[in-house]
Short mmCIF file of C-alpha atoms in Angstrom, two decimals:
data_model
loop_
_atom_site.label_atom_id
_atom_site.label_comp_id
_atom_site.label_asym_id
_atom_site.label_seq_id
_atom_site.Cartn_x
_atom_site.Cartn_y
_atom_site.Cartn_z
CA UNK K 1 0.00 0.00 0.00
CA UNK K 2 1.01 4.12 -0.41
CA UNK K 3 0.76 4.74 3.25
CA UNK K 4 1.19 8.71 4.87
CA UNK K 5 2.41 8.07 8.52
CA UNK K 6 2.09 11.37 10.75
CA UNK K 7 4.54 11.32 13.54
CA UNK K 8 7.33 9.56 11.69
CA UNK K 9 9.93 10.97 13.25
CA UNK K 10 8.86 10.77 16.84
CA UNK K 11 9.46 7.50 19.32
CA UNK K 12 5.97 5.33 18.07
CA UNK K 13 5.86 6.65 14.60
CA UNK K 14 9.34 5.73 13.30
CA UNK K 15 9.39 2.68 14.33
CA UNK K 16 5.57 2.00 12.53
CA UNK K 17 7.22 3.68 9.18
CA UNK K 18 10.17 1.23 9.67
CA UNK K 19 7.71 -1.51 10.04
CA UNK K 20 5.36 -0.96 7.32
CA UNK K 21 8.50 -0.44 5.01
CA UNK K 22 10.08 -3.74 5.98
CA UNK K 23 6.68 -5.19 5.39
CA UNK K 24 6.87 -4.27 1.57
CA UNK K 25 4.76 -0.54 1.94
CA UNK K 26 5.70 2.44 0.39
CA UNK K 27 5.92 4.63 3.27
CA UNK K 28 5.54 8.68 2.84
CA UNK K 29 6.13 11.13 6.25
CA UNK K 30 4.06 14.09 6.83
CA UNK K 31 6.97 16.96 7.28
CA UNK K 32 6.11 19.97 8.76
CA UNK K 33 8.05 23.38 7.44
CA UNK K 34 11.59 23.30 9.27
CA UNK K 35 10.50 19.56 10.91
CA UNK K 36 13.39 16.47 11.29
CA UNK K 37 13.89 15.16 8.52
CA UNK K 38 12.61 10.96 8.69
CA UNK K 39 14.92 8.16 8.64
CA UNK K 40 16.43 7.47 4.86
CA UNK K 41 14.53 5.93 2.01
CA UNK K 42 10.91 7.58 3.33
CA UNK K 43 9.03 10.06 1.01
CA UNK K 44 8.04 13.86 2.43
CA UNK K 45 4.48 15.02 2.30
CA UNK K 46 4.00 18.94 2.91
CA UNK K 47 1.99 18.98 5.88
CA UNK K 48 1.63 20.69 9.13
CA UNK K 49 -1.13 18.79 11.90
CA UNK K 50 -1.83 22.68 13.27
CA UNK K 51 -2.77 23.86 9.62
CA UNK K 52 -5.88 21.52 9.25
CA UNK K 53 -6.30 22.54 5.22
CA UNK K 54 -2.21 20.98 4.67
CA UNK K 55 -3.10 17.76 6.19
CA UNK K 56 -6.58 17.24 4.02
CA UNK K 57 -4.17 17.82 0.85
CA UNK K 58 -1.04 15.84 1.93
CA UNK K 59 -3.58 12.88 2.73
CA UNK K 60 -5.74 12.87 -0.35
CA UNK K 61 -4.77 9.63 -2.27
CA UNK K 62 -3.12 7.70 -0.04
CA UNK K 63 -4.08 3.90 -0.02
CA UNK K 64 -4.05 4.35 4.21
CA UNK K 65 -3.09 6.94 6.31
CA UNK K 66 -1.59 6.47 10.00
CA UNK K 67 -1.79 9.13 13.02
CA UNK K 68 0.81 8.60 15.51
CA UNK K 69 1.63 12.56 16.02
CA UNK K 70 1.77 13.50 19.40
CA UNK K 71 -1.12 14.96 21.05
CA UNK K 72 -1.83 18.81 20.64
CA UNK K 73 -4.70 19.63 22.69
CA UNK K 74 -8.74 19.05 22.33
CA UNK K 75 -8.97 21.70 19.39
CA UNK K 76 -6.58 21.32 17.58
CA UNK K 77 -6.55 16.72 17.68
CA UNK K 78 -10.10 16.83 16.90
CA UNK K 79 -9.60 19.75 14.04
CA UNK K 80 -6.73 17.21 12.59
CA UNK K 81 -8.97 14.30 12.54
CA UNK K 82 -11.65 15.83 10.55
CA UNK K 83 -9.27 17.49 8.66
CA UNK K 84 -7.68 14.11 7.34
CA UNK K 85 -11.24 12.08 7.27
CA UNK K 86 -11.99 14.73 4.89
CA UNK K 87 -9.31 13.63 2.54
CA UNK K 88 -10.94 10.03 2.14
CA UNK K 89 -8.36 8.14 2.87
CA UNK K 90 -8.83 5.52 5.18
CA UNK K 91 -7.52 6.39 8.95
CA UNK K 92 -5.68 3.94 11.23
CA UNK K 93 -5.39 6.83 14.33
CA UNK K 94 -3.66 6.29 17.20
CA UNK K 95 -4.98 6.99 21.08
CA UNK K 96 -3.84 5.03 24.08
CA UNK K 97 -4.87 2.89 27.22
CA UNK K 98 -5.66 5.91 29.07
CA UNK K 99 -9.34 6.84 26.99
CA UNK K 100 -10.49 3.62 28.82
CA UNK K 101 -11.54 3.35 32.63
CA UNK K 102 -10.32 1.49 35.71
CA UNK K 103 -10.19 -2.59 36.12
CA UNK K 104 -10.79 -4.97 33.63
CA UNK K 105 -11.73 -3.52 29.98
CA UNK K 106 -11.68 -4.76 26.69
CA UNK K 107 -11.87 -3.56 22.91
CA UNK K 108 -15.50 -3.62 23.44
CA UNK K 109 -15.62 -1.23 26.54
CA UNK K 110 -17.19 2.05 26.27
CA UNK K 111 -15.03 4.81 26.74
CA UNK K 112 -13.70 6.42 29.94
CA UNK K 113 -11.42 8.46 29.35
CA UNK K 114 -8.92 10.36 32.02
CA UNK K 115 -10.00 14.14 32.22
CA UNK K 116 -6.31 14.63 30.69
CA UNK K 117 -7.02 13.52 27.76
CA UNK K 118 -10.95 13.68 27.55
CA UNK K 119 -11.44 14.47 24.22
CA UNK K 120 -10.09 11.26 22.54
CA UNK K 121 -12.69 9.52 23.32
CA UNK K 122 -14.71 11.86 20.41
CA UNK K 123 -11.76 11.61 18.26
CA UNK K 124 -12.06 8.24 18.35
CA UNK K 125 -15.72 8.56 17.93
CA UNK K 126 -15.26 10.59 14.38
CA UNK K 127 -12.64 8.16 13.52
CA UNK K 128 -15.01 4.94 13.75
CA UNK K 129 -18.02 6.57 12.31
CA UNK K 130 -16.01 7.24 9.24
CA UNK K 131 -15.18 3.94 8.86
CA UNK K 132 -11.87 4.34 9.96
CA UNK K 133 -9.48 2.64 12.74
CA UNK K 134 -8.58 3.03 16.45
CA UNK K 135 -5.43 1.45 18.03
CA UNK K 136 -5.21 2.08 21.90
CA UNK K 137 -1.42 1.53 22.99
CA UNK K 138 -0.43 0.74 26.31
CA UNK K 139 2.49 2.37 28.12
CA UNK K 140 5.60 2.10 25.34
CA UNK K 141 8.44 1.21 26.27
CA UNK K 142 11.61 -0.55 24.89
CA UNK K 143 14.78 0.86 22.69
CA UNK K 144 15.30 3.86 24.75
CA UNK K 145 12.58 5.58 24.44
CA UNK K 146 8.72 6.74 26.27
CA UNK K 147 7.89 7.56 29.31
CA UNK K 148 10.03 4.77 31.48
CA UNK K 149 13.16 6.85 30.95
CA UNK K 150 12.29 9.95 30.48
CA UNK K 151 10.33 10.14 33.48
CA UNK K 152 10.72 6.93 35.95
CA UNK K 153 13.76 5.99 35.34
CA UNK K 154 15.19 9.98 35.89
CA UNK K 155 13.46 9.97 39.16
CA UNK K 156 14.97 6.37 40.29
CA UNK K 157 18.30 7.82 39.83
CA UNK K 158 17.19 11.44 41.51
CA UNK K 159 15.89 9.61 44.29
CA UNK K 160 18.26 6.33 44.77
CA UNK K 161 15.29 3.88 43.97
CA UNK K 162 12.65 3.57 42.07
CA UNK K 163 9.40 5.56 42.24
CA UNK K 164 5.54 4.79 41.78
CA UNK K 165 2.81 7.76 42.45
CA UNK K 166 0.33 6.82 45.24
CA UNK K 167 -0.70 3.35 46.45
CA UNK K 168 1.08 0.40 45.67
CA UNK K 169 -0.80 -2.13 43.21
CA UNK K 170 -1.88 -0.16 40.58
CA UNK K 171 -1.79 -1.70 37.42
CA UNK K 172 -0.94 -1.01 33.51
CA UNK K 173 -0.85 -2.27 30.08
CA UNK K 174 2.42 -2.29 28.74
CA UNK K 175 3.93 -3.00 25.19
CA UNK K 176 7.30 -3.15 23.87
CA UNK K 177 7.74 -0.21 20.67
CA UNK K 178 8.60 -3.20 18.53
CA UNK K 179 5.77 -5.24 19.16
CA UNK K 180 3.36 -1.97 19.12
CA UNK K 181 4.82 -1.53 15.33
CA UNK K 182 4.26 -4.91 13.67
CA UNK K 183 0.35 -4.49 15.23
CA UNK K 184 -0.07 -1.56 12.97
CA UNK K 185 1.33 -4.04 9.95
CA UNK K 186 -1.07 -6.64 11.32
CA UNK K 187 -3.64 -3.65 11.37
CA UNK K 188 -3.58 -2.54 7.48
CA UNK K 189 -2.90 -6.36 6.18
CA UNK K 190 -6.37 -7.98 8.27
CA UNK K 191 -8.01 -4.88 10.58
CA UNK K 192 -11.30 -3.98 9.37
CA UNK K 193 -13.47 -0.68 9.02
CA UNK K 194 -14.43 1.02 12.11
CA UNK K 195 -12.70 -1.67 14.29
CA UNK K 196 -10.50 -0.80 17.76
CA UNK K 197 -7.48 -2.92 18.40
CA UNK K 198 -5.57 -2.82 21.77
CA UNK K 199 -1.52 -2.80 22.05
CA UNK K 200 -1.20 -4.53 24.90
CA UNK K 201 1.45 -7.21 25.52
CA UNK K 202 0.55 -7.81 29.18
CA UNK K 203 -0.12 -5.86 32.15
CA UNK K 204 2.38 -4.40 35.28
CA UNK K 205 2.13 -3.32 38.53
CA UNK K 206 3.89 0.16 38.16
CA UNK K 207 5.20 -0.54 41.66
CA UNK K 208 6.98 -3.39 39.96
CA UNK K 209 8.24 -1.24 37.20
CA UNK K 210 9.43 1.04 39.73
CA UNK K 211 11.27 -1.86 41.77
CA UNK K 212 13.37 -2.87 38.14
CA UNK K 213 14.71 0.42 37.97
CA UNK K 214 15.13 0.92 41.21
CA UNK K 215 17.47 -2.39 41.62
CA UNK K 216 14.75 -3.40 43.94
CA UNK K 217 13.73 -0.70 45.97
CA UNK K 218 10.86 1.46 45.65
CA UNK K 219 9.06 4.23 47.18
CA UNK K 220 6.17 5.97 47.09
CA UNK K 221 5.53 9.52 45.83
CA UNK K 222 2.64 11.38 47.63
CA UNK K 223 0.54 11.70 45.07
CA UNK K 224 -0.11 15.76 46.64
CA UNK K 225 3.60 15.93 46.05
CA UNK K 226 3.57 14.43 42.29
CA UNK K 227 0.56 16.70 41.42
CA UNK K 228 2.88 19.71 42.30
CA UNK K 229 5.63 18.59 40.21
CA UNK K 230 4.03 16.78 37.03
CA UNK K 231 0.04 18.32 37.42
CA UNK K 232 -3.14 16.08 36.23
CA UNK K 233 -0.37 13.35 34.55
CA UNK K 234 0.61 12.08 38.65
CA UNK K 235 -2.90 11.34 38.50
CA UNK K 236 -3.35 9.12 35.39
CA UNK K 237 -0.48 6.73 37.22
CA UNK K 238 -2.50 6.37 39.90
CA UNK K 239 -5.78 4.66 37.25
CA UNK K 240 -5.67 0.63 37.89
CA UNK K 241 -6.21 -0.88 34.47
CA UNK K 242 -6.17 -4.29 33.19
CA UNK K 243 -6.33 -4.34 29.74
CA UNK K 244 -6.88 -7.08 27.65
CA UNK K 245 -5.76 -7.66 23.87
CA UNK K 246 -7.41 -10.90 23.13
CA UNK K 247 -9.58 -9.90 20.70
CA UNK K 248 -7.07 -7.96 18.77
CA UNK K 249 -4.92 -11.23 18.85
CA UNK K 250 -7.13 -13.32 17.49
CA UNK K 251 -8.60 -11.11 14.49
CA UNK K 252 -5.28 -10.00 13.63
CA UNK K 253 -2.68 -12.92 14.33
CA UNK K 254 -0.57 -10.53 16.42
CA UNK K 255 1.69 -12.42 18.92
CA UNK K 256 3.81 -9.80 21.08
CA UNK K 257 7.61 -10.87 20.71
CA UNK K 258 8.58 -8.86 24.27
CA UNK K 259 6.42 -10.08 26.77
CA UNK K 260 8.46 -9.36 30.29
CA UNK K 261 9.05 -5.77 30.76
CA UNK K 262 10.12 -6.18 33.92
CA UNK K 263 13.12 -8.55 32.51
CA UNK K 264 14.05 -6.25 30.11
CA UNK K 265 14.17 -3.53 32.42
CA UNK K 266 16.57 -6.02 34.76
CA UNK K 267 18.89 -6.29 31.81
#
C-alpha cells in the first residue's frame, strides 16, 4: 500500500514507518516546514497537523493513512482528525490505554477516558463513524525511548530507587515499541473498518516497574507531592487498568515478541 504516517519521526511513529516499510509498503512522512527530517529511504508530504487545510491535501490519495503525532490539545486533535477524514483516505489513528476506565476492559468497553485527555474519546468517535481505525497503545516502552526513561527511570536515579505515584498495586498495560509496530502491519494487512485494536502485551504493577529500575527498591511519591511537580499526569499513574488484547490477537494474528518488561528492564 502508499501509506502517509504522521509522527514519523517521533518515538511510536518511526518505528511504525520502519515496520510498514520492511513489510513491503511504500511509506511517505508528513513533514512539517523546518520539521526532522525521517529516517532514509521515506518520502516527504508537505503537511503541518496545526494547519488543518495541509493535512486534508497531503492525505488525499493515499491507499491508508496512520496518526501517531503527538497529542496537541482538544482543538486542535479533533480539528486534525476531521481534517484528514476529509481527505478520504482511510484512517488507522492512534490513542492510548488511558481513553479507557479502571479494572478490567476490553476492545468492546465504552469509553472512559482520564479528564487529561478527555477528548479522545470523540476523536475516536469521528474516527469509527467514518469507517476508519482506532489502536489504543499501552504504556511504550523498549529501545530507549517513552515515558520509562524519560520520566521513571530519571526519578529512580534522583531519588536512589525507584518511584511509583500513590498506592502500591496499581496496574498497567504495557507494550514493547517493537511489538506496538508490527500491530499496525497486522492492522492494514487484516483490521477492518471502524474496528478498535488494543496494544497490549501484558499488564504491570507500576510498583513493579518502579522496583526494576530501582534495583529493587521502591518508594512511594505522595501523590499531593507528584501533582505539584508533574500536574493532572501524577494522577493518570494512579488509574488501575487491566487491559486485555485478546480480541485484537485473534482477528489479527498478532503475537507480542517482548512479553516481560520487567526482565528487560533487569537487563
Amino acid at each position: 500500500m502508499n501509506v502517509l504516517v504522521i509522527g514519523a519521526t517521533g518515538y511510536i511513529g518511526s518505528a511504525v514507518a520502519a515496520a510498514l516499510t520492511r513489510a513491503g509498503h511504500d511509506v511517505a512522512a508528513l513533514r512539517r516546514p523546518g520539521g526532522s527530517a525521517p529516517a532514509e529511504g521515506l518520502g516527504t508530504v508537505a503537511g503541518d497537523l496545526t494547519d488543518p487545510a495541509s493535512l486534508t491535501l497531503a492525505a488525499k490519495g493515499f491507499d491508508r493513512v496512520v496518526h501517531a503525532g503527538p497529542p496537541l490539545g482538544e482543538r486542535a486533535d479533533l480539528a486534525a482528525v476531521d481534517a484528514l477524514l476529509a481527505a478520504g483516505s482511510p484512517l488507522l489513528h492512534t490513542t492510548g490505554a488511558a481513553v479507557l476506565g479502571g479494572g478490567a476492559v476490553d476492545e468492546e468497553s465504552a469509553p472512559d477516558p482520564h479528564p487529561l485527555v478527555s477528548w479522545r474519546a470523540e476523536a475516536e468517535r469521528r474516527v469509527l463513524a467514518a469507517g476508519g481505525q482506532v489502536v489504543r497503545p499501552g504504556l511504550v516502552y523498549g529501545d530507549g525511548g517513552g515515558l520509562v526513561p524519560g520520566l521513571l527511570a530519571a526519578k529512580a536515579a534522583e531519588r536512589g530507587a525507584g518511584v511509583y505515584i500513590g498506592e502500591p498495586g496499581v496496574r498497567w498495560p504495557v507494550v514493547h515499541v517493537r511489538d506496538l509496530a508490527e500491530l499496525y502491519v497486522a492492522v492494514l494487512a487484516r483490521g477492518v473498518p471502524g474496528a478498535v485494536w488494543h496494544g497490549v502485551s501484558e499488564t504491570v504493577r507500576l510498583d513493579a516497574i518502579a522496583a526494576a529500575l530501582g534495583g529493587g527498591r521502591a518508594v512511594s511519591w505522595p501523590l499531593d507531592e507528584a501533582r505539584a511537580e508533574l500536574g493532572p499526569l501524577a494522577d493518570l499513574f494512579t488509574r488501575d487498568q487491566d487491559v486485555s488484547s485478546g480480541r485484537t490477537r485473534r482477528a489479527l494474528g498478532w503475537s507480542p515478541a517482548h512479553t516481560s518488561m520487567i526482565e528487560e528492564l533487569r537487563r
